[in-house]
């Protein structure tokens, strides 16, 4: 999976990846990158592997993120091996919901067309052509977007500005001996000293070791990764011993091929040396762990890396040793500890794995482990471990891709791939819809043997097709699944086919047909004993009966579904059922019970990070507010939904058609019309913009508690100085920094400082939030 971080967006990720180690130097490079980004919309950082391109990009984006009101988005591409998934990966990272079959690139451009944002693409070198094409299209279609990339090669497209990231600074040769204080200020020396102190707290550069430290940094050409790998050896070597071994190693390398750049030879040599210092078992673990994409946990390491040469009970000690040697990176996640090979180390390990003759067997063990995870998901989905399993799938997305790639590249394994893809249904539905559809299509085309696995894959594929609005394709898949069910005399397949035909009828607004089919599905799933299928059938039956006006019948179906979920300790289906029953109570006029259900469901969806669940509950709470006569609150929630829909200026807050919920769009339209009728066009827009300016936490807090915390409202005004208040009011009038500077007769740099202070004091991330807040403080006036 390509790891994505939204630095200032509304609905994902809390911020930049935390620095595990201090950032050293690069003041000039940071200034250069900031300058290039100020005058070019595409900047590429180039340099040898290990020179620090990624860390430099992280640091720059952290410093300039407030410049981009619609967010700074970091997408790490090192683990993305399939070029065809590039646009899907970036669209998913930005929260662009995959609701149709149109190309992801089109959806991405539409999403960003009116936004001011910075996209950071890290490690583009293995996808150079695809990144160049995507970035070119993006820059042409979204004029407010800038792109910062890191790559070992330039993208080579018009307008690209490049910065070759140099090694860290070293004392110049033959220019005299700098003082001790000056010597310690050279970036390469500082980095070595700080990393040495991390392993030896008493380490210090002294007159005795200074020459050796300088020689080590010089031998390593100031490459940060090489220096860090060397410094960790001070656990067992003195500085002089470290230098002696480098001398021996690099004299040998200097006799090698002169076609390879010296820095490449140096870094490769250091990794070779790290490899040579590992035990045979550690080398085996390194090679076998390289088959993982996006990291691994201890269970995965034991399952995949154990085998000939490594006993399962030895894996823990080997992993600990590899962490101590800085070959594996330890990462803490809410659900446990994971380990990751830096990409340079991973590629080295893959080479060793290929040389060993074990590559195919290790890939098969990797696939088998993730096939087991998919089996666990299928059996545990409707129960108390469901949330943990869905959260784990997000962490393992890259490994799941790798496992499916193995299946679909091996004809005899295609049927296994179809079963795995079908087991991942809810993973696909919560953020990877397009990829899930494509994976199933890929597997179903490769394995056409009628089987229960194929029948289930067709049913899951039909659901994904409905979610994309491709009803004809969904009908064709259900027809084939029905034929297989009849041929195999499989009642589970028959029940699933009827259920999903009911979904198609519901999405098509064929209410009577939907009620009949979902009612039949309820009966069939009772007989087969499938609680998850029964819960879905009851939920969609509730929706159909609500639309038909049979509210008592709808409540009976929905409340039975909730009770079923509670009996199994299940959360996801229960949350959706509470939402749908909330709609029924709202239609019945019982807004109190409707609100209680929507808020409980919203709270669950927030904890799971489920944007679909968050969105539908925010919509329902807006309808409830309008029904209660609180049209201002309704408009504010519509504003939240406008942002949530990821479509600037969109009027359909639920977004594009969503499987199982498209029938609710009529209610959304009625709510918006009512808000504009009661508040008037200008009043509605003020309230909508207020909601659109909220952060994710503020928006959900407002939806759950009716009112924002005090610090979000009037209590903030007192913290602004007179000049900051003037600047805020001018921002509310729509003036740029340059225009504000001219009006107040101050420099533009001073204005930028005031804007930064206002953003920081108010806890906002954009000028839009300042403008909306200021108008509220001034009673709706921008003056």
XYZ file of C-alpha atoms in Angstrom:
783
model
C 0.000 0.000 0.000
C 1.150 3.507 -0.648
C 1.145 5.147 2.733
C -0.697 8.465 2.738
C -0.739 11.257 5.240
C -3.029 14.269 5.200
C -1.270 17.040 7.062
C -4.249 19.364 7.291
C -7.210 17.631 5.683
C -10.499 17.058 7.414
C -11.086 13.337 7.567
C -7.800 11.463 7.632
C -4.469 11.250 9.369
C -3.429 13.476 12.254
C -0.270 14.868 10.690
C 3.165 14.172 9.298
C 4.832 10.920 10.315
C 6.577 11.606 13.589
C 10.354 11.924 13.367
C 11.888 8.967 15.166
C 15.271 10.730 15.142
C 16.343 14.357 15.093
C 16.552 16.270 11.834
C 20.070 17.565 11.259
C 21.116 20.468 9.055
C 19.786 21.178 5.543
C 19.007 24.850 6.269
C 20.121 25.935 2.814
C 18.294 23.093 1.066
C 15.087 23.846 2.982
C 15.285 27.472 1.888
C 15.997 26.425 -1.706
C 13.014 24.069 -1.850
C 10.700 26.685 -0.375
C 11.912 29.194 -2.945
C 11.426 26.753 -5.828
C 7.908 25.928 -4.659
C 7.078 29.626 -4.500
C 7.779 30.043 -8.215
C 7.073 26.613 -9.693
C 4.167 24.221 -9.402
C 6.373 21.140 -9.731
C 9.581 20.598 -7.795
C 11.529 17.329 -7.822
C 14.179 16.423 -5.252
C 16.738 14.085 -6.771
C 19.700 12.263 -5.344
C 21.221 8.920 -4.574
C 19.375 6.518 -2.312
C 19.996 7.336 1.329
C 20.919 10.977 0.745
C 17.846 12.230 2.629
C 15.342 13.272 -0.045
C 12.367 12.037 1.934
C 13.404 13.621 5.228
C 14.015 16.929 3.448
C 10.567 16.777 1.825
C 8.957 16.022 5.194
C 10.695 18.950 6.826
C 9.786 21.429 4.099
C 6.125 20.403 4.067
C 5.941 20.686 7.839
C 7.167 24.277 7.594
C 4.902 25.442 4.762
C 1.711 23.495 5.368
C -0.299 26.557 6.418
C 0.337 28.040 2.998
C -2.059 25.479 1.528
C -5.578 25.899 2.982
C -6.867 22.670 1.418
C -4.104 20.516 2.778
C -0.668 19.057 2.230
C -0.843 15.392 1.274
C 2.093 13.006 1.498
C 1.860 9.800 -0.555
C 4.689 7.290 -0.188
C 5.032 5.238 -3.372
C 7.944 2.953 -2.508
C 5.645 0.036 -1.791
C 3.420 0.529 -4.841
C 4.570 -1.966 -7.455
C 1.647 -1.889 -9.891
C 1.813 1.290 -12.013
C -1.852 0.960 -12.966
C -2.805 1.633 -9.336
C -1.025 4.996 -9.143
C -4.067 7.209 -9.738
C -6.250 4.968 -7.546
C -3.698 5.175 -4.745
C -3.460 8.961 -4.823
C -7.231 9.346 -5.140
C -7.733 7.060 -2.155
C -5.129 8.954 -0.137
C -6.956 12.225 -0.752
C -10.294 10.704 0.252
C -11.757 10.771 -3.263
C -14.576 8.255 -2.972
C -14.676 5.667 -5.762
C -18.361 5.673 -6.634
C -18.267 5.128 -10.383
C -16.330 3.338 -13.083
C -14.865 6.499 -14.572
C -11.062 6.731 -14.466
C -9.578 7.665 -11.116
C -7.531 10.361 -12.826
C -10.716 12.181 -13.859
C -12.103 11.980 -10.326
C -8.789 13.179 -8.909
C -8.649 16.223 -11.194
C -12.288 17.089 -10.427
C -11.583 16.791 -6.721
C -8.596 19.148 -6.850
C -9.754 21.545 -9.561
C -10.776 24.335 -7.171
C -8.400 23.540 -4.320
C -5.137 25.036 -3.130
C -3.108 22.061 -2.009
C 0.360 20.522 -2.075
C 0.757 16.899 -3.153
C 4.016 15.201 -2.128
C 4.891 12.043 -4.069
C 7.736 10.197 -2.373
C 9.922 7.640 -4.204
C 8.796 8.040 -7.809
C 11.788 6.460 -9.537
C 10.232 3.049 -10.180
C 7.041 4.659 -11.553
C 8.735 7.494 -13.415
C 6.700 7.453 -16.641
C 3.395 7.010 -14.838
C 4.182 9.737 -12.278
C 5.185 12.133 -15.044
C 1.928 11.546 -16.918
C -0.206 11.831 -13.790
C 1.491 14.981 -12.509
C 1.258 16.629 -15.932
C -2.473 15.920 -16.128
C -3.012 17.081 -12.559
C -1.182 20.372 -13.006
C -3.103 21.159 -16.186
C -6.475 20.401 -14.620
C -6.010 21.818 -11.100
C -4.391 25.262 -11.219
C -4.227 25.652 -7.429
C -2.238 22.467 -6.876
C 1.532 22.216 -6.482
C 3.503 18.975 -6.477
C 6.724 18.071 -4.674
C 8.293 14.752 -5.686
C 11.325 12.766 -4.577
C 13.017 10.529 -7.097
C 16.414 9.288 -8.160
C 15.569 10.713 -11.593
C 13.744 13.807 -12.744
C 10.205 13.400 -14.102
C 11.168 15.302 -17.244
C 7.994 17.301 -17.836
C 7.512 20.962 -18.716
C 7.854 23.433 -15.855
C 9.645 21.021 -13.532
C 12.189 22.604 -11.189
C 14.749 20.243 -9.707
C 17.027 20.255 -6.714
C 19.784 17.706 -6.453
C 19.955 16.924 -2.742
C 23.658 16.924 -1.852
C 25.358 14.884 0.838
C 25.716 16.521 4.225
C 28.413 19.149 4.566
C 31.963 18.192 5.539
C 35.117 20.197 6.367
C 36.945 21.146 3.194
C 40.146 19.282 2.496
C 43.366 21.254 2.624
C 41.806 24.491 3.949
C 43.249 24.341 7.408
C 41.950 22.782 10.578
C 38.660 24.258 11.810
C 38.162 24.917 15.496
C 36.418 22.276 17.566
C 33.237 24.377 17.664
C 33.271 24.932 13.897
C 34.033 21.280 13.234
C 31.008 20.159 15.248
C 28.733 22.405 13.168
C 29.297 20.523 9.902
C 26.102 18.591 9.188
C 27.748 15.216 8.543
C 29.703 15.473 11.784
C 26.618 16.574 13.726
C 24.620 13.646 12.393
C 27.331 11.130 13.284
C 27.664 12.596 16.764
C 23.902 12.596 17.448
C 23.426 9.039 16.209
C 26.486 7.911 18.166
C 25.041 9.471 21.322
C 21.852 7.500 20.724
C 23.756 4.219 21.083
C 26.454 5.470 23.481
C 25.027 8.231 25.729
C 28.536 9.263 26.853
C 29.875 9.639 23.325
C 31.525 12.950 22.485
C 33.848 14.180 19.785
C 37.250 14.754 21.357
C 40.734 15.589 20.214
C 41.476 11.867 20.264
C 38.648 10.748 17.970
C 38.042 13.865 15.892
C 40.276 12.817 12.988
C 38.670 9.373 12.847
C 35.157 10.840 12.913
C 36.002 13.170 10.050
C 37.554 10.327 8.079
C 34.472 8.124 8.577
C 32.108 10.877 7.417
C 34.363 11.598 4.456
C 34.664 7.917 3.506
C 30.867 7.745 3.566
C 30.652 10.876 1.393
C 28.309 12.549 3.864
C 25.407 10.245 2.928
C 22.982 10.325 5.888
C 21.835 6.708 5.666
C 25.423 5.483 5.438
C 26.441 7.601 8.431
C 23.509 6.316 10.475
C 24.288 2.703 9.604
C 27.913 3.217 10.549
C 27.182 4.973 13.838
C 25.128 2.068 15.126
C 28.296 -0.096 14.972
C 29.729 1.906 17.853
C 27.811 -0.435 20.122
C 30.607 -2.956 19.528
C 33.480 -1.013 17.939
C 35.555 2.018 18.801
C 35.612 4.921 16.377
C 39.064 3.880 15.151
C 38.013 0.260 14.692
C 35.028 1.451 12.700
C 37.286 3.518 10.472
C 39.735 0.644 10.003
C 37.011 -1.632 8.728
C 35.707 1.021 6.400
C 39.224 1.467 5.051
C 39.551 -2.208 4.270
C 36.132 -2.415 2.688
C 36.443 0.627 0.467
C 39.959 -0.103 -0.746
C 38.524 -3.331 -2.087
C 35.582 -1.504 -3.650
C 37.817 1.020 -5.366
C 39.148 -1.833 -7.469
C 35.622 -2.554 -8.694
C 33.672 -1.259 -11.629
C 34.250 2.408 -12.373
C 30.918 2.522 -14.201
C 29.144 2.736 -10.863
C 29.000 6.133 -9.183
C 31.257 6.259 -6.100
C 28.347 7.161 -3.818
C 26.392 4.172 -5.043
C 29.401 1.963 -4.396
C 29.788 3.466 -0.943
C 26.208 2.918 0.165
C 26.103 -0.556 -1.347
C 29.345 -1.386 0.390
C 28.023 -0.288 3.739
C 24.901 -2.404 3.337
C 27.132 -5.275 2.204
C 29.115 -4.758 5.357
C 25.981 -4.671 7.521
C 24.956 -7.901 5.826
C 28.339 -9.513 6.468
C 28.099 -8.666 10.169
C 24.796 -10.535 10.463
C 24.641 -14.167 11.437
C 23.502 -16.698 8.864
C 20.038 -16.794 10.445
C 19.808 -12.997 10.455
C 20.702 -12.912 6.758
C 17.998 -15.464 6.044
C 15.463 -13.423 7.981
C 16.492 -10.260 6.114
C 16.017 -11.931 2.740
C 12.703 -13.557 3.624
C 11.302 -10.419 5.284
C 11.912 -8.521 2.037
C 8.880 -10.260 0.522
C 6.620 -8.119 2.740
C 5.267 -4.817 1.486
C 4.401 -2.114 4.015
C 5.810 -3.923 7.028
C 4.998 -6.988 9.098
C 4.182 -8.012 12.636
C 5.713 -10.807 14.681
C 3.042 -13.350 13.728
C 3.716 -12.729 10.055
C 7.469 -12.983 10.585
C 7.082 -16.323 12.358
C 4.785 -17.709 9.672
C 6.751 -16.575 6.623
C 10.371 -16.287 7.728
C 10.608 -19.502 9.723
C 11.622 -22.559 7.742
C 14.822 -24.249 6.739
C 17.581 -22.591 8.741
C 15.264 -20.686 11.118
C 13.167 -22.352 13.822
C 9.875 -20.614 14.599
C 10.886 -20.107 18.230
C 14.052 -18.262 17.101
C 12.227 -15.606 15.086
C 11.555 -13.247 18.021
C 15.228 -13.093 19.009
C 16.249 -12.630 15.374
C 13.799 -9.778 14.895
C 15.100 -8.102 18.054
C 18.668 -8.463 16.794
C 17.739 -6.947 13.428
C 16.073 -4.003 15.173
C 19.194 -3.481 17.291
C 21.283 -3.450 14.117
C 18.982 -0.829 12.525
C 18.043 -3.147 9.699
C 14.429 -3.527 10.808
C 12.608 -0.408 11.990
C 10.239 -0.884 14.925
C 6.946 1.026 14.637
C 4.205 1.363 17.239
C 0.613 1.157 16.062
C -2.577 1.240 18.133
C -3.043 -2.460 17.503
C 0.495 -3.591 18.183
C 4.137 -3.416 17.155
C 5.126 -3.705 13.511
C 8.480 -3.881 11.774
C 9.608 -2.461 8.471
C 12.639 -2.705 6.229
C 13.725 0.643 4.851
C 13.210 0.504 1.099
C 16.942 0.415 0.384
C 17.297 -2.517 2.771
C 14.226 -4.213 1.322
C 15.515 -4.050 -2.236
C 18.855 -5.428 -1.088
C 17.033 -8.258 0.664
C 15.006 -9.048 -2.471
C 18.233 -9.440 -4.418
C 19.549 -11.839 -1.804
C 16.264 -13.737 -1.773
C 16.388 -14.177 -5.551
C 19.983 -15.409 -5.323
C 19.037 -17.923 -2.642
C 16.579 -19.849 -4.831
C 13.922 -19.465 -2.109
C 11.958 -16.620 -3.693
C 9.031 -18.675 -5.030
C 8.631 -20.641 -1.805
C 8.809 -17.504 0.354
C 6.227 -15.760 -1.846
C 3.938 -18.762 -1.467
C 4.285 -18.710 2.325
C 3.552 -14.989 2.266
C 0.405 -15.618 0.206
C -0.636 -18.439 2.514
C -0.336 -16.197 5.561
C -2.564 -13.521 4.036
C -4.966 -16.112 2.721
C -5.297 -17.146 6.357
C -5.982 -13.542 7.328
C -8.731 -13.374 4.696
C -10.223 -16.592 6.077
C -10.133 -15.034 9.544
C -11.907 -11.949 8.226
C -14.654 -14.033 6.614
C -15.352 -16.073 9.736
C -14.880 -13.241 12.252
C -16.554 -10.396 10.406
C -19.930 -10.719 12.111
C -18.736 -10.714 15.704
C -16.792 -8.914 18.431
C -13.429 -9.021 16.615
C -14.819 -7.353 13.494
C -13.483 -3.834 14.157
C -9.986 -5.104 14.957
C -9.963 -7.155 11.761
C -11.053 -4.228 9.575
C -8.438 -1.989 11.180
C -5.780 -4.613 10.570
C -6.722 -4.866 6.901
C -5.936 -1.159 6.504
C -2.429 -1.767 7.846
C -1.960 -4.813 5.637
C -3.253 -3.361 2.378
C 0.146 -3.475 0.650
C 0.709 -7.085 1.712
C -2.767 -8.039 0.541
C -1.951 -6.558 -2.854
C 1.267 -8.544 -3.000
C -0.562 -11.765 -2.091
C -3.238 -11.169 -4.737
C -0.553 -10.364 -7.313
C 0.979 -13.763 -6.592
C -2.374 -15.493 -7.060
C -3.249 -13.810 -10.322
C 0.266 -14.237 -11.761
C 0.031 -17.993 -11.142
C -2.814 -19.617 -13.149
C -3.271 -22.465 -10.692
C -3.784 -19.972 -7.842
C -6.424 -17.751 -9.502
C -9.324 -19.456 -7.702
C -7.594 -18.777 -4.365
C -7.242 -15.135 -5.390
C -10.979 -14.888 -6.119
C -11.820 -16.278 -2.684
C -9.432 -13.847 -1.004
C -10.802 -10.879 -2.943
C -14.360 -11.855 -2.023
C -13.411 -12.168 1.655
C -12.148 -8.571 1.521
C -15.585 -7.159 0.626
C -15.805 -4.686 3.521
C -12.186 -3.653 3.042
C -13.015 -2.718 -0.549
C -16.197 -0.920 0.481
C -14.412 1.265 3.033
C -11.913 2.939 0.736
C -10.718 0.656 -2.049
C -13.833 0.148 -4.129
C -12.274 0.500 -7.575
C -9.364 -1.772 -6.739
C -11.671 -4.408 -5.257
C -13.792 -4.414 -8.389
C -10.748 -4.724 -10.600
C -9.239 -7.508 -8.502
C -12.438 -9.521 -8.690
C -12.770 -8.944 -12.427
C -9.151 -10.034 -12.839
C -9.651 -13.230 -10.857
C -13.033 -14.109 -12.338
C -11.571 -13.779 -15.844
C -8.641 -16.050 -14.930
C -10.672 -18.827 -13.295
C -14.039 -19.691 -14.844
C -14.614 -23.034 -13.135
C -18.108 -23.097 -11.540
C -17.589 -23.329 -7.797
C -18.942 -21.899 -4.550
C -15.927 -19.552 -4.500
C -16.701 -18.210 -7.962
C -20.390 -17.827 -7.105
C -19.506 -15.800 -4.015
C -16.961 -13.746 -5.959
C -19.674 -12.883 -8.500
C -22.049 -11.764 -5.735
C -19.381 -9.562 -4.120
C -18.446 -8.207 -7.551
C -22.087 -7.339 -8.188
C -22.248 -5.305 -4.956
C -19.140 -3.371 -5.952
C -20.596 -2.825 -9.429
C -23.818 -1.435 -7.924
C -21.724 0.901 -5.770
C -20.097 2.143 -8.982
C -23.448 2.578 -10.680
C -22.840 -0.248 -13.205
C -26.171 -2.003 -12.839
C -25.979 -4.025 -16.072
C -22.680 -5.576 -15.002
C -24.128 -6.317 -11.555
C -27.170 -8.042 -13.065
C -24.971 -10.183 -15.348
C -22.810 -11.309 -12.408
C -25.844 -12.198 -10.318
C -27.334 -14.164 -13.193
C -24.175 -16.262 -13.488
C -23.969 -16.712 -9.730
C -27.600 -17.871 -9.758
C -26.798 -20.475 -12.448
C -23.887 -21.791 -10.380
C -26.065 -21.921 -7.272
C -28.669 -23.951 -9.099
C -26.047 -26.265 -10.602
C -24.447 -26.866 -7.192
C -27.794 -26.833 -5.342
C -26.316 -24.241 -2.946
C -28.918 -22.458 -0.818
C -26.397 -19.882 0.455
C -25.679 -18.756 -3.098
C -29.422 -18.583 -3.853
C -29.995 -16.446 -0.755
C -27.144 -14.071 -1.615
C -28.359 -13.642 -5.193
C -31.896 -12.759 -4.066
C -30.537 -10.305 -1.472
C -28.398 -8.429 -3.974
C -31.184 -8.334 -6.522
C -33.123 -6.578 -3.774
C -30.269 -4.093 -3.414
C -30.391 -3.356 -7.153
C -34.140 -2.770 -6.940
C -33.691 -0.477 -3.933
C -31.016 1.592 -5.640
C -33.213 1.783 -8.727
C -36.143 3.117 -6.677
C -38.221 0.031 -7.478
C -39.640 -0.001 -3.980
C -42.210 -2.798 -4.242
C -39.725 -5.139 -5.950
C -37.094 -4.276 -3.336
C -39.460 -5.101 -0.472
C -40.457 -8.406 -2.048
C -36.876 -9.497 -2.802
C -35.465 -8.391 0.555
C -38.328 -10.139 2.354
C -37.518 -13.337 0.459
C -33.833 -12.870 1.317
C -34.710 -12.586 5.006
C -36.516 -15.935 4.857
C -33.709 -17.630 2.919
C -30.962 -16.360 5.247
C -32.935 -17.524 8.274
C -32.937 -21.023 6.783
C -29.223 -21.022 5.913
C -28.232 -19.645 9.327
C -26.129 -16.791 7.928
C -26.372 -13.924 10.471
C -24.460 -11.390 8.352
C -26.688 -12.022 5.347
C -29.780 -11.847 7.543
C -28.657 -8.508 9.038
C -28.142 -7.038 5.559
C -31.501 -8.364 4.377
C -33.260 -6.831 7.392
C -31.492 -3.508 6.848
C -32.441 -3.269 3.170
C -35.959 -4.470 3.948
C -36.208 -1.672 6.515
C -35.141 0.835 3.851
C -37.685 -0.420 1.333
C -40.541 -0.425 3.845
C -39.611 3.096 5.007
C -39.802 4.360 1.433
C -43.133 2.600 0.934
C -44.516 4.274 4.060
C -44.883 1.080 6.115
C -43.053 2.575 9.072
C -44.187 0.028 11.664
C -42.990 -2.814 9.439
C -39.743 -0.966 8.806
C -39.154 -0.505 12.535
C -39.805 -4.192 13.191
C -37.277 -5.243 10.545
C -34.658 -2.740 11.642
C -34.963 -3.445 15.353
C -34.742 -7.199 14.722
C -31.526 -6.542 12.810
C -30.073 -4.493 15.662
C -30.957 -7.212 18.177
C -29.316 -9.826 15.940
C -26.095 -7.796 15.798
C -26.073 -7.253 19.553
C -26.522 -10.970 20.153
C -23.327 -11.613 18.153
C -21.366 -8.673 19.582
C -21.203 -7.163 16.099
C -20.627 -3.440 15.478
C -20.464 -2.424 11.802
C -23.828 -3.770 10.625
C -25.386 -2.608 13.898
C -24.189 0.949 13.244
C -25.687 0.967 9.754
C -28.941 -0.521 11.037
C -29.157 2.166 13.734
C -28.806 4.793 11.024
C -31.546 3.241 8.907
C -33.876 2.831 11.895
C -33.066 6.448 12.727
C -34.320 7.407 9.258
C -37.520 5.500 9.968
C -38.071 7.289 13.304
C -37.343 10.626 11.601
C -39.975 9.857 8.959
C -42.336 8.953 11.789
C -41.720 12.339 13.450
C -39.838 10.941 16.459
C -36.748 13.098 16.037
C -35.514 12.449 19.579
C -35.080 8.725 19.047
C -33.811 9.303 15.517
C -31.136 11.694 16.818
C -30.013 9.315 19.571
C -29.536 6.475 17.084
C -27.730 8.659 14.550
C -25.319 9.985 17.164
C -24.483 6.541 18.509
C -23.882 5.287 14.981
C -21.790 8.363 14.179
C -19.637 7.829 17.251
C -18.956 4.229 16.187
C -18.156 5.233 12.607
C -15.739 7.860 13.872
C -13.924 5.301 16.028
C -13.634 2.964 13.039
C -12.587 5.725 10.647
C -15.442 4.829 8.296
C -16.169 7.851 6.063
C -19.309 6.295 4.611
C -20.822 5.823 8.062
C -19.788 9.308 9.152
C -21.320 10.890 6.069
C -24.722 9.226 6.194
C -25.133 10.013 9.897
C -24.173 13.652 9.451
C -26.767 13.852 6.683
C -29.443 12.299 8.892
C -28.641 14.719 11.726
C -29.050 17.619 9.284
C -32.501 16.337 8.275
C -33.460 15.946 11.924
C -32.361 19.504 12.723
C -34.451 20.842 9.851
C -37.452 18.834 11.045
C -37.009 20.342 14.521
C -37.005 23.838 13.012
C -33.277 24.453 13.665
C -32.414 25.323 10.075
C -29.165 27.061 11.006
C -27.825 23.858 12.557
C -29.071 21.914 9.545
C -27.220 24.301 7.217
C -24.031 24.006 9.263
C -24.184 20.219 9.030
C -24.782 20.536 5.291
C -21.597 22.594 5.194
C -19.703 19.800 6.926
C -21.104 17.397 4.374
C -20.104 19.667 1.508
C -16.499 19.307 2.591
C -16.980 15.642 3.407
C -18.281 14.962 -0.108
C -14.833 16.029 -1.373
C -16.379 18.064 -4.185
C -15.889 21.843 -3.986
C -19.185 23.646 -4.305
C -21.131 20.389 -4.478
C -24.791 20.495 -3.540
C -25.187 16.726 -3.012
C -23.603 16.208 0.360
C -23.940 12.441 0.384
C -21.872 12.461 -2.775
C -22.096 10.125 -5.717
C -24.408 7.098 -5.544
C -23.526 4.813 -2.660
C -24.729 1.238 -2.602
C -27.717 0.903 -0.301
C -28.175 4.639 0.237
C -28.891 6.213 -3.137
C -32.575 6.075 -2.308
C -31.957 8.650 0.447
C -30.793 11.388 -1.926
C -34.389 12.627 -2.225
C -34.336 13.497 1.486
C -31.061 15.354 1.106
C -32.426 17.498 -1.671
C -35.540 18.327 0.349
C -33.417 19.340 3.352
C -31.238 21.688 1.292
C -34.271 23.284 -0.332
C -35.888 23.844 3.071
C -32.748 25.419 4.517
C -32.469 27.898 1.641
C -36.182 28.688 1.810
C -36.118 29.472 5.557
C -32.717 31.168 5.881
C -32.555 32.745 2.466
C -29.716 32.224 0.024
C -27.186 34.439 1.831
C -28.058 33.194 5.329
C -27.856 29.583 4.212
C -24.470 30.121 2.587
C -23.024 31.773 5.708
C -24.092 28.804 7.837
C -22.932 26.277 5.257
C -19.507 27.922 5.038
C -19.307 27.886 8.834
C -19.746 24.119 8.790
C -17.383 23.646 5.864
C -14.633 25.461 7.772
C -14.701 23.058 10.740
C -12.002 20.483 11.281
C -12.997 16.827 11.466
C -12.906 16.775 15.270
C -14.880 20.014 15.566
C -17.485 18.833 13.062
C -18.118 15.526 14.793
C -18.138 17.244 18.200
C -20.749 19.680 16.907
C -22.842 16.865 15.456
C -22.670 14.826 18.656
C -23.160 17.623 21.208
C -25.114 20.318 19.345
C -22.627 23.009 20.344
C -18.916 23.448 19.772
C -16.511 23.757 22.704
C -16.089 27.338 23.930
C -12.653 27.718 22.384
C -14.111 27.283 18.907
C -16.438 30.247 19.275
C -16.362 33.659 20.826
C -13.751 32.827 23.432
C -11.026 33.031 20.824
C -11.415 36.706 20.016
C -9.682 37.926 23.153
C -6.440 36.194 22.148
C -5.943 38.321 19.010
C -4.076 41.606 19.053
C -5.580 44.723 17.475
C -3.428 44.320 14.344
C -4.243 40.605 14.075
C -7.940 41.448 14.300
C -7.507 43.960 11.469
C -5.783 41.327 9.336
C -8.510 38.782 10.091
C -11.209 41.232 9.004
C -9.396 41.969 5.751
C -9.072 38.235 5.103
C -12.836 38.018 5.604
C -13.202 40.652 2.876
C -11.312 38.369 0.506
C -8.061 40.349 0.338
C -4.776 38.613 -0.448
C -1.664 39.095 1.693
C -0.298 41.527 -0.891
C -3.510 43.562 -0.830
C -3.603 43.587 2.975
C 0.008 44.794 3.058
C -0.850 47.695 0.752
C -3.961 48.622 2.746
C -2.198 48.602 6.121
C 1.069 50.038 4.720
C 3.179 47.181 6.056
C 5.352 44.596 4.329
C 3.908 41.427 2.856
C 6.248 39.399 5.068
C 4.769 41.121 8.137
C 1.269 40.247 6.932
C 2.317 36.625 6.483
C 3.534 36.622 10.074
C 0.220 38.022 11.320
C -1.704 35.405 9.339
C 0.423 32.635 10.859
C -0.248 34.031 14.353
C -3.995 34.215 13.725
C -4.085 30.655 12.419
C -2.108 29.429 15.393
C -4.132 31.298 18.026
C -7.475 30.251 16.594
C -6.353 26.699 15.941
C -7.389 26.942 12.292
C -5.781 25.493 9.198
C -7.075 27.790 6.462
C -7.935 31.398 5.599
C -11.517 30.272 4.926
C -11.907 29.322 8.581
C -10.582 32.739 9.628
C -13.037 34.482 7.288
C -16.089 32.545 8.473
C -15.153 32.966 12.143
C -14.537 36.709 11.740
C -17.900 37.263 10.065
C -19.582 35.463 12.961
C -17.804 37.647 15.509
C -18.874 40.765 13.611
C -22.498 39.681 13.356
C -22.310 38.391 9.805
C -20.572 41.450 8.355
C -17.167 41.264 6.737
C -16.283 44.862 7.615
